[in-house]
């Protein structure tokens, strides 16, 4: 993993259990790209504080659970570097430096900033940390000088801001940071139980670590085609919340049968849910087996984090020495 032309950085906040949306929207891509790239994947616990600042103590418990989900899903610490953001203080130093040169207007135009403040009305997000978290995100990325960053379509504004910050630093202080390109990931478009986007914030997800007994009742209560009031009514799979799951978890032939059966009302919604629950159970079983082994020996997770963090810290320290020299702070 020494080819710097294939260096990739990405992270995830430890704010709760991961769900199927995380797997198909993020992890399935990470698992693929770890095979042929130098990958740094980090637990973004400082980012978690932007929304959990009133009770940051609970974040510590989410950290190992996040790593367990990653490894159970298929991330291999022998093939990628898994590290702990807050244990590398150079991230905070670079964040401070970059915040000095980032215009406030760049942050205020961030569409996610506006959207989250509108949606999460139960939390006071009118904080400096929440407004400035894209600068910390840029620091996390630029610290390792990656060439590409895996992002979904909705995250492109964040990456573009990181590129703008890199460009501004280079203009003011001399060339150092590459402007990482977007590695667009497929949009899984998995709806939550209530039809909205699946999100930890909305508590409407099907979680990777859930047992079949926990998952099955959730599937049976999922919203389907709201226009299909009776089994004899024809439905439209394209507006049904179940069908995107079948596209991912059910074979193509069976999906075609489900689609035809929904449209001519020969398939009922209950039958569709039962099949989905069965396929979902089979899909999650290997993850549950891998996670069970980690639960039996939790020290393994902390060891993986410690080793990955040491490796990332060495790279971060080297780059910060150069950055301090470029801005004249190499006292």
Tab-separated table of C-alpha atoms in Angstrom:
chain	number	residue	atom	x	y	z
A	1	UNK	CA	0.000	0.000	0.000
A	2	UNK	CA	2.745	2.439	-0.904
A	3	UNK	CA	1.324	3.960	-4.083
A	4	UNK	CA	0.493	7.584	-3.155
A	5	UNK	CA	-1.399	7.955	-6.437
A	6	UNK	CA	-4.043	5.669	-4.933
A	7	UNK	CA	-4.308	7.107	-1.425
A	8	UNK	CA	-7.887	7.400	-0.155
A	9	UNK	CA	-9.268	8.888	3.073
A	10	UNK	CA	-12.761	8.643	4.534
A	11	UNK	CA	-14.391	8.541	7.953
A	12	UNK	CA	-17.602	8.023	9.860
A	13	UNK	CA	-19.029	9.535	13.041
A	14	UNK	CA	-19.549	7.265	16.072
A	15	UNK	CA	-23.043	8.391	17.032
A	16	UNK	CA	-24.870	5.065	17.158
A	17	UNK	CA	-25.332	1.737	15.443
A	18	UNK	CA	-24.835	1.432	11.699
A	19	UNK	CA	-27.766	0.471	9.492
A	20	UNK	CA	-28.247	-1.017	6.040
A	21	UNK	CA	-28.090	2.435	4.490
A	22	UNK	CA	-24.532	2.786	5.792
A	23	UNK	CA	-23.602	-0.620	4.418
A	24	UNK	CA	-24.912	-0.151	0.880
A	25	UNK	CA	-24.159	3.568	0.729
A	26	UNK	CA	-20.624	3.526	2.191
A	27	UNK	CA	-19.178	0.268	3.488
A	28	UNK	CA	-19.691	-1.867	0.398
A	29	UNK	CA	-17.556	0.658	-1.493
A	30	UNK	CA	-14.875	0.832	1.217
A	31	UNK	CA	-14.618	-2.953	1.214
A	32	UNK	CA	-14.074	-2.923	-2.538
A	33	UNK	CA	-11.504	-0.125	-2.716
A	34	UNK	CA	-9.363	-1.456	0.159
A	35	UNK	CA	-8.205	-4.201	-2.208
A	36	UNK	CA	-6.269	-1.951	-4.593
A	37	UNK	CA	-5.669	1.337	-2.768
A	38	UNK	CA	-3.875	2.780	0.249
A	39	UNK	CA	-6.902	3.481	2.428
A	40	UNK	CA	-7.196	5.465	5.676
A	41	UNK	CA	-10.578	5.025	7.382
A	42	UNK	CA	-11.086	6.933	10.617
A	43	UNK	CA	-13.505	7.051	13.529
A	44	UNK	CA	-14.580	10.712	13.489
A	45	UNK	CA	-15.310	11.197	17.192
A	46	UNK	CA	-14.555	14.935	17.159
A	47	UNK	CA	-17.158	15.275	14.421
A	48	UNK	CA	-19.630	13.419	16.621
A	49	UNK	CA	-19.330	16.224	19.165
A	50	UNK	CA	-20.883	18.717	16.745
A	51	UNK	CA	-24.312	17.231	17.489
A	52	UNK	CA	-23.605	15.387	20.762
A	53	UNK	CA	-21.798	18.181	22.608
A	54	UNK	CA	-24.308	18.216	25.480
A	55	UNK	CA	-23.302	14.667	26.467
A	56	UNK	CA	-19.965	13.830	24.797
A	57	UNK	CA	-19.203	11.069	27.324
A	58	UNK	CA	-21.451	8.626	25.486
A	59	UNK	CA	-19.354	8.902	22.303
A	60	UNK	CA	-16.612	6.745	23.840
A	61	UNK	CA	-18.965	3.766	23.972
A	62	UNK	CA	-19.874	4.157	20.305
A	63	UNK	CA	-16.240	4.061	19.121
A	64	UNK	CA	-15.568	0.294	19.463
A	65	UNK	CA	-19.099	-0.520	18.286
A	66	UNK	CA	-18.474	1.397	15.068
A	67	UNK	CA	-15.234	-0.468	14.415
A	68	UNK	CA	-16.963	-3.802	15.121
A	69	UNK	CA	-19.585	-2.961	12.500
A	70	UNK	CA	-16.855	-2.065	10.001
A	71	UNK	CA	-14.927	-5.279	10.484
A	72	UNK	CA	-18.062	-7.434	10.626
A	73	UNK	CA	-19.120	-5.888	7.314
A	74	UNK	CA	-15.795	-6.776	5.697
A	75	UNK	CA	-13.154	-4.106	6.334
A	76	UNK	CA	-9.793	-5.801	6.850
A	77	UNK	CA	-7.231	-4.021	9.089
A	78	UNK	CA	-4.525	-5.926	7.205
A	79	UNK	CA	-5.569	-4.158	4.004
A	80	UNK	CA	-6.455	-0.679	5.283
A	81	UNK	CA	-5.548	1.694	8.129
A	82	UNK	CA	-8.339	2.080	10.686
A	83	UNK	CA	-7.603	4.915	13.085
A	84	UNK	CA	-9.040	7.127	15.818
A	85	UNK	CA	-9.359	10.807	14.861
A	86	UNK	CA	-9.156	12.422	18.310
A	87	UNK	CA	-6.002	10.498	19.188
A	88	UNK	CA	-4.070	12.341	16.473
A	89	UNK	CA	-3.806	15.904	17.760
A	90	UNK	CA	-2.325	17.128	14.499
A	91	UNK	CA	-5.859	17.013	13.048
A	92	UNK	CA	-6.903	19.703	15.532
A	93	UNK	CA	-3.801	21.776	14.773
A	94	UNK	CA	-4.419	21.699	11.033
A	95	UNK	CA	-8.089	22.491	11.638
A	96	UNK	CA	-7.057	25.626	13.535
A	97	UNK	CA	-4.659	26.712	10.801
A	98	UNK	CA	-7.162	26.150	7.989
A	99	UNK	CA	-9.962	27.883	9.923
A	100	UNK	CA	-7.885	31.068	9.902
A	101	UNK	CA	-8.036	31.277	6.119
A	102	UNK	CA	-11.552	29.942	5.452
A	103	UNK	CA	-14.166	32.664	4.744
A	104	UNK	CA	-17.349	32.407	6.823
A	105	UNK	CA	-19.419	32.739	3.650
A	106	UNK	CA	-18.032	29.455	2.349
A	107	UNK	CA	-19.393	27.705	5.439
A	108	UNK	CA	-22.776	29.406	5.517
A	109	UNK	CA	-23.580	28.352	1.956
A	110	UNK	CA	-23.043	24.669	2.802
A	111	UNK	CA	-26.401	22.987	1.949
A	112	UNK	CA	-25.984	20.325	4.650
A	113	UNK	CA	-25.579	23.031	7.297
A	114	UNK	CA	-28.953	24.494	6.354
A	115	UNK	CA	-30.672	21.124	5.974
A	116	UNK	CA	-29.511	19.718	9.313
A	117	UNK	CA	-30.536	22.844	11.210
A	118	UNK	CA	-34.002	22.625	9.671
A	119	UNK	CA	-34.437	18.882	10.300
A	120	UNK	CA	-32.846	18.430	13.738
A	121	UNK	CA	-34.875	21.082	15.498
A	122	UNK	CA	-34.643	19.218	18.811
A	123	UNK	CA	-30.929	20.080	19.012
A	124	UNK	CA	-29.334	23.513	19.207
A	125	UNK	CA	-26.951	23.484	16.265
A	126	UNK	CA	-26.290	27.234	16.256
A	127	UNK	CA	-22.704	26.638	17.361
A	128	UNK	CA	-19.287	27.578	16.022
A	129	UNK	CA	-18.360	23.890	15.918
A	130	UNK	CA	-21.316	22.930	13.736
A	131	UNK	CA	-20.790	25.828	11.343
A	132	UNK	CA	-17.067	25.053	11.100
A	133	UNK	CA	-17.149	21.261	10.965
A	134	UNK	CA	-16.443	21.236	7.186
A	135	UNK	CA	-13.061	22.818	7.997
A	136	UNK	CA	-12.297	19.968	10.383
A	137	UNK	CA	-13.451	17.581	7.662
A	138	UNK	CA	-11.087	19.257	5.205
A	139	UNK	CA	-8.267	18.877	7.745
A	140	UNK	CA	-8.996	15.168	8.178
A	141	UNK	CA	-8.814	14.674	4.429
A	142	UNK	CA	-5.945	16.967	3.473
A	143	UNK	CA	-3.709	15.793	6.330
A	144	UNK	CA	-2.938	12.602	4.387
A	145	UNK	CA	-2.734	14.229	0.951
A	146	UNK	CA	-5.102	11.765	-0.748
A	147	UNK	CA	-5.807	11.804	-4.445
A	148	UNK	CA	-9.421	10.655	-4.120
A	149	UNK	CA	-12.211	10.684	-1.537
A	150	UNK	CA	-15.230	8.345	-1.730
A	151	UNK	CA	-18.401	10.446	-1.454
A	152	UNK	CA	-22.066	10.258	-2.315
A	153	UNK	CA	-23.718	12.858	-4.521
A	154	UNK	CA	-25.008	14.735	-1.461
A	155	UNK	CA	-21.467	15.074	-0.062
A	156	UNK	CA	-19.945	16.692	-3.118
A	157	UNK	CA	-20.305	20.229	-1.657
A	158	UNK	CA	-18.198	19.134	1.349
A	159	UNK	CA	-15.425	17.829	-0.844
A	160	UNK	CA	-15.515	20.876	-3.073
A	161	UNK	CA	-15.084	23.036	0.022
A	162	UNK	CA	-12.045	20.962	1.028
A	163	UNK	CA	-10.636	21.504	-2.465
A	164	UNK	CA	-11.229	25.258	-2.183
A	165	UNK	CA	-9.497	25.360	1.199
A	166	UNK	CA	-6.538	23.416	-0.213
A	167	UNK	CA	-6.375	25.819	-3.154
A	168	UNK	CA	-6.415	28.851	-0.850
A	169	UNK	CA	-3.702	27.421	1.407
A	170	UNK	CA	-1.504	26.641	-1.588
A	171	UNK	CA	-2.033	30.144	-3.000
A	172	UNK	CA	-1.065	31.819	0.277
A	173	UNK	CA	1.697	29.509	1.473
A	174	UNK	CA	3.040	27.571	-1.497
A	175	UNK	CA	1.992	24.287	-3.052
A	176	UNK	CA	1.537	21.424	-0.606
A	177	UNK	CA	-1.950	19.958	-0.656
A	178	UNK	CA	-3.297	18.098	-3.697
A	179	UNK	CA	-6.918	18.801	-4.566
A	180	UNK	CA	-8.526	15.370	-4.070
A	181	UNK	CA	-10.977	14.174	-6.673
A	182	UNK	CA	-14.388	12.735	-5.845
A	183	UNK	CA	-14.773	8.982	-6.035
A	184	UNK	CA	-18.531	8.910	-6.488
A	185	UNK	CA	-20.297	6.030	-4.807
A	186	UNK	CA	-23.564	4.523	-5.958
A	187	UNK	CA	-26.602	5.975	-4.214
A	188	UNK	CA	-28.375	3.043	-2.566
A	189	UNK	CA	-31.504	5.143	-1.890
A	190	UNK	CA	-32.703	2.923	0.932
A	191	UNK	CA	-35.734	4.451	2.632
A	192	UNK	CA	-36.182	4.156	6.380
A	193	UNK	CA	-39.045	2.386	8.097
A	194	UNK	CA	-41.145	5.546	7.866
A	195	UNK	CA	-40.350	6.284	4.224
A	196	UNK	CA	-37.853	9.051	4.955
A	197	UNK	CA	-34.118	8.669	4.338
A	198	UNK	CA	-32.715	5.985	6.637
A	199	UNK	CA	-30.858	7.838	9.377
A	200	UNK	CA	-29.599	7.350	12.914
A	201	UNK	CA	-30.989	10.801	13.635
A	202	UNK	CA	-34.517	9.728	12.654
A	203	UNK	CA	-34.292	6.345	14.443
A	204	UNK	CA	-35.872	4.658	11.419
A	205	UNK	CA	-33.161	2.200	10.440
A	206	UNK	CA	-32.577	-1.534	10.238
A	207	UNK	CA	-29.259	-1.987	11.992
A	208	UNK	CA	-26.429	-4.289	10.953
A	209	UNK	CA	-26.097	-5.835	14.410
A	210	UNK	CA	-29.794	-6.549	14.948
A	211	UNK	CA	-30.886	-10.127	15.437
A	212	UNK	CA	-33.540	-11.691	13.221
A	213	UNK	CA	-36.033	-11.412	16.075
A	214	UNK	CA	-35.382	-7.667	16.307
A	215	UNK	CA	-35.312	-7.053	12.576
A	216	UNK	CA	-38.350	-9.064	11.449
A	217	UNK	CA	-41.045	-7.010	13.275
A	218	UNK	CA	-39.543	-3.848	11.813
A	219	UNK	CA	-39.817	-5.193	8.276
A	220	UNK	CA	-43.441	-6.217	8.879
A	221	UNK	CA	-44.345	-2.631	9.872
A	222	UNK	CA	-42.618	-0.929	6.924
A	223	UNK	CA	-44.625	1.406	4.741
A	224	UNK	CA	-45.466	0.115	1.266
A	225	UNK	CA	-47.390	1.673	-1.637
A	226	UNK	CA	-49.755	4.112	0.107
A	227	UNK	CA	-52.232	3.814	-2.784
A	228	UNK	CA	-52.571	0.064	-2.308
A	229	UNK	CA	-55.187	-0.158	0.436
A	230	UNK	CA	-56.287	-3.779	-0.150
A	231	UNK	CA	-54.479	-6.878	-1.371
A	232	UNK	CA	-56.637	-6.925	-4.511
A	233	UNK	CA	-55.516	-3.395	-5.434
A	234	UNK	CA	-52.696	-3.259	-8.007
A	235	UNK	CA	-49.537	-1.578	-6.747
A	236	UNK	CA	-46.508	0.225	-8.083
A	237	UNK	CA	-43.147	-1.218	-6.933
A	238	UNK	CA	-41.346	1.988	-7.867
A	239	UNK	CA	-43.106	3.906	-5.068
A	240	UNK	CA	-43.035	1.061	-2.547
A	241	UNK	CA	-40.479	1.333	0.276
A	242	UNK	CA	-39.805	-2.418	0.186
A	243	UNK	CA	-38.786	-2.726	-3.440
A	244	UNK	CA	-35.375	-0.953	-3.165
A	245	UNK	CA	-34.450	-3.577	-0.551
A	246	UNK	CA	-35.525	-6.413	-2.807
A	247	UNK	CA	-33.340	-4.986	-5.583
A	248	UNK	CA	-30.339	-5.352	-3.281
A	249	UNK	CA	-31.194	-8.526	-1.359
A	250	UNK	CA	-33.387	-10.605	-3.677
A	251	UNK	CA	-32.313	-12.293	-6.902
A	252	UNK	CA	-33.151	-10.672	-10.228
A	253	UNK	CA	-35.608	-13.401	-11.275
A	254	UNK	CA	-37.521	-13.182	-8.019
A	255	UNK	CA	-37.528	-9.387	-8.223
A	256	UNK	CA	-39.154	-9.600	-11.637
A	257	UNK	CA	-41.786	-11.921	-10.194
A	258	UNK	CA	-42.407	-9.538	-7.280
A	259	UNK	CA	-42.725	-6.557	-9.591
A	260	UNK	CA	-45.224	-8.312	-11.852
A	261	UNK	CA	-47.142	-9.687	-8.868
A	262	UNK	CA	-47.390	-6.263	-7.269
A	263	UNK	CA	-48.699	-4.671	-10.444
A	264	UNK	CA	-51.370	-7.333	-11.035
A	265	UNK	CA	-52.123	-7.783	-7.296
A	266	UNK	CA	-51.178	-11.473	-7.244
A	267	UNK	CA	-48.516	-10.641	-4.638
A	268	UNK	CA	-49.658	-9.195	-1.322
A	269	UNK	CA	-47.604	-6.741	0.746
A	270	UNK	CA	-47.432	-9.181	3.665
A	271	UNK	CA	-45.974	-11.881	1.399
A	272	UNK	CA	-43.463	-9.356	0.100
A	273	UNK	CA	-42.421	-8.402	3.636
A	274	UNK	CA	-42.021	-12.021	4.746
A	275	UNK	CA	-39.707	-12.762	1.823
A	276	UNK	CA	-37.704	-9.615	2.494
A	277	UNK	CA	-37.282	-10.502	6.174
A	278	UNK	CA	-36.072	-13.970	5.183
A	279	UNK	CA	-33.536	-12.638	2.671
A	280	UNK	CA	-32.379	-9.929	5.044
A	281	UNK	CA	-31.719	-12.522	7.751
A	282	UNK	CA	-29.596	-14.596	5.381
A	283	UNK	CA	-27.679	-11.518	4.261
A	284	UNK	CA	-26.850	-10.373	7.797
A	285	UNK	CA	-25.899	-13.784	9.213
A	286	UNK	CA	-22.198	-13.678	8.138
A	287	UNK	CA	-21.847	-10.193	9.662
A	288	UNK	CA	-23.376	-11.406	12.912
A	289	UNK	CA	-20.940	-14.328	13.043
A	290	UNK	CA	-17.914	-12.066	12.546
A	291	UNK	CA	-19.199	-9.579	15.079
A	292	UNK	CA	-19.801	-12.307	17.669
A	293	UNK	CA	-16.092	-13.186	17.549
A	294	UNK	CA	-15.188	-9.541	18.214
A	295	UNK	CA	-17.672	-9.356	21.089
A	296	UNK	CA	-15.967	-12.354	22.676
A	297	UNK	CA	-12.625	-10.527	22.695
A	298	UNK	CA	-13.219	-6.740	22.718
A	299	UNK	CA	-9.513	-6.016	23.255
A	300	UNK	CA	-8.948	-6.917	19.611
A	301	UNK	CA	-10.865	-3.820	18.504
A	302	UNK	CA	-8.806	-1.472	20.674
A	303	UNK	CA	-5.614	-3.123	19.438
A	304	UNK	CA	-6.654	-2.590	15.821
A	305	UNK	CA	-7.392	1.059	16.581
A	306	UNK	CA	-4.102	1.542	18.426
A	307	UNK	CA	-2.034	0.065	15.599
A	308	UNK	CA	-3.872	1.970	12.873
A	309	UNK	CA	-3.700	5.222	14.835
A	310	UNK	CA	0.055	4.855	15.341
A	311	UNK	CA	0.523	4.430	11.601
A	312	UNK	CA	-1.704	7.409	10.730
A	313	UNK	CA	-0.078	9.561	13.442
A	314	UNK	CA	3.361	9.001	11.942
A	315	UNK	CA	2.121	10.253	8.555
A	316	UNK	CA	0.300	13.199	10.152
A	317	UNK	CA	3.364	14.279	12.142
A	318	UNK	CA	5.552	14.234	9.051
A	319	UNK	CA	3.115	16.402	7.120
A	320	UNK	CA	2.553	18.839	9.980
A	321	UNK	CA	6.297	19.494	10.193
A	322	UNK	CA	6.230	20.591	6.555
A	323	UNK	CA	3.059	22.668	7.039
A	324	UNK	CA	4.572	24.500	10.040
A	325	UNK	CA	7.651	25.273	7.980
A	326	UNK	CA	5.561	26.589	5.086
A	327	UNK	CA	3.601	29.002	7.310
A	328	UNK	CA	6.708	30.023	9.296
A	329	UNK	CA	5.625	28.391	12.576
A	330	UNK	CA	8.592	25.996	12.790
A	331	UNK	CA	9.924	27.592	15.988
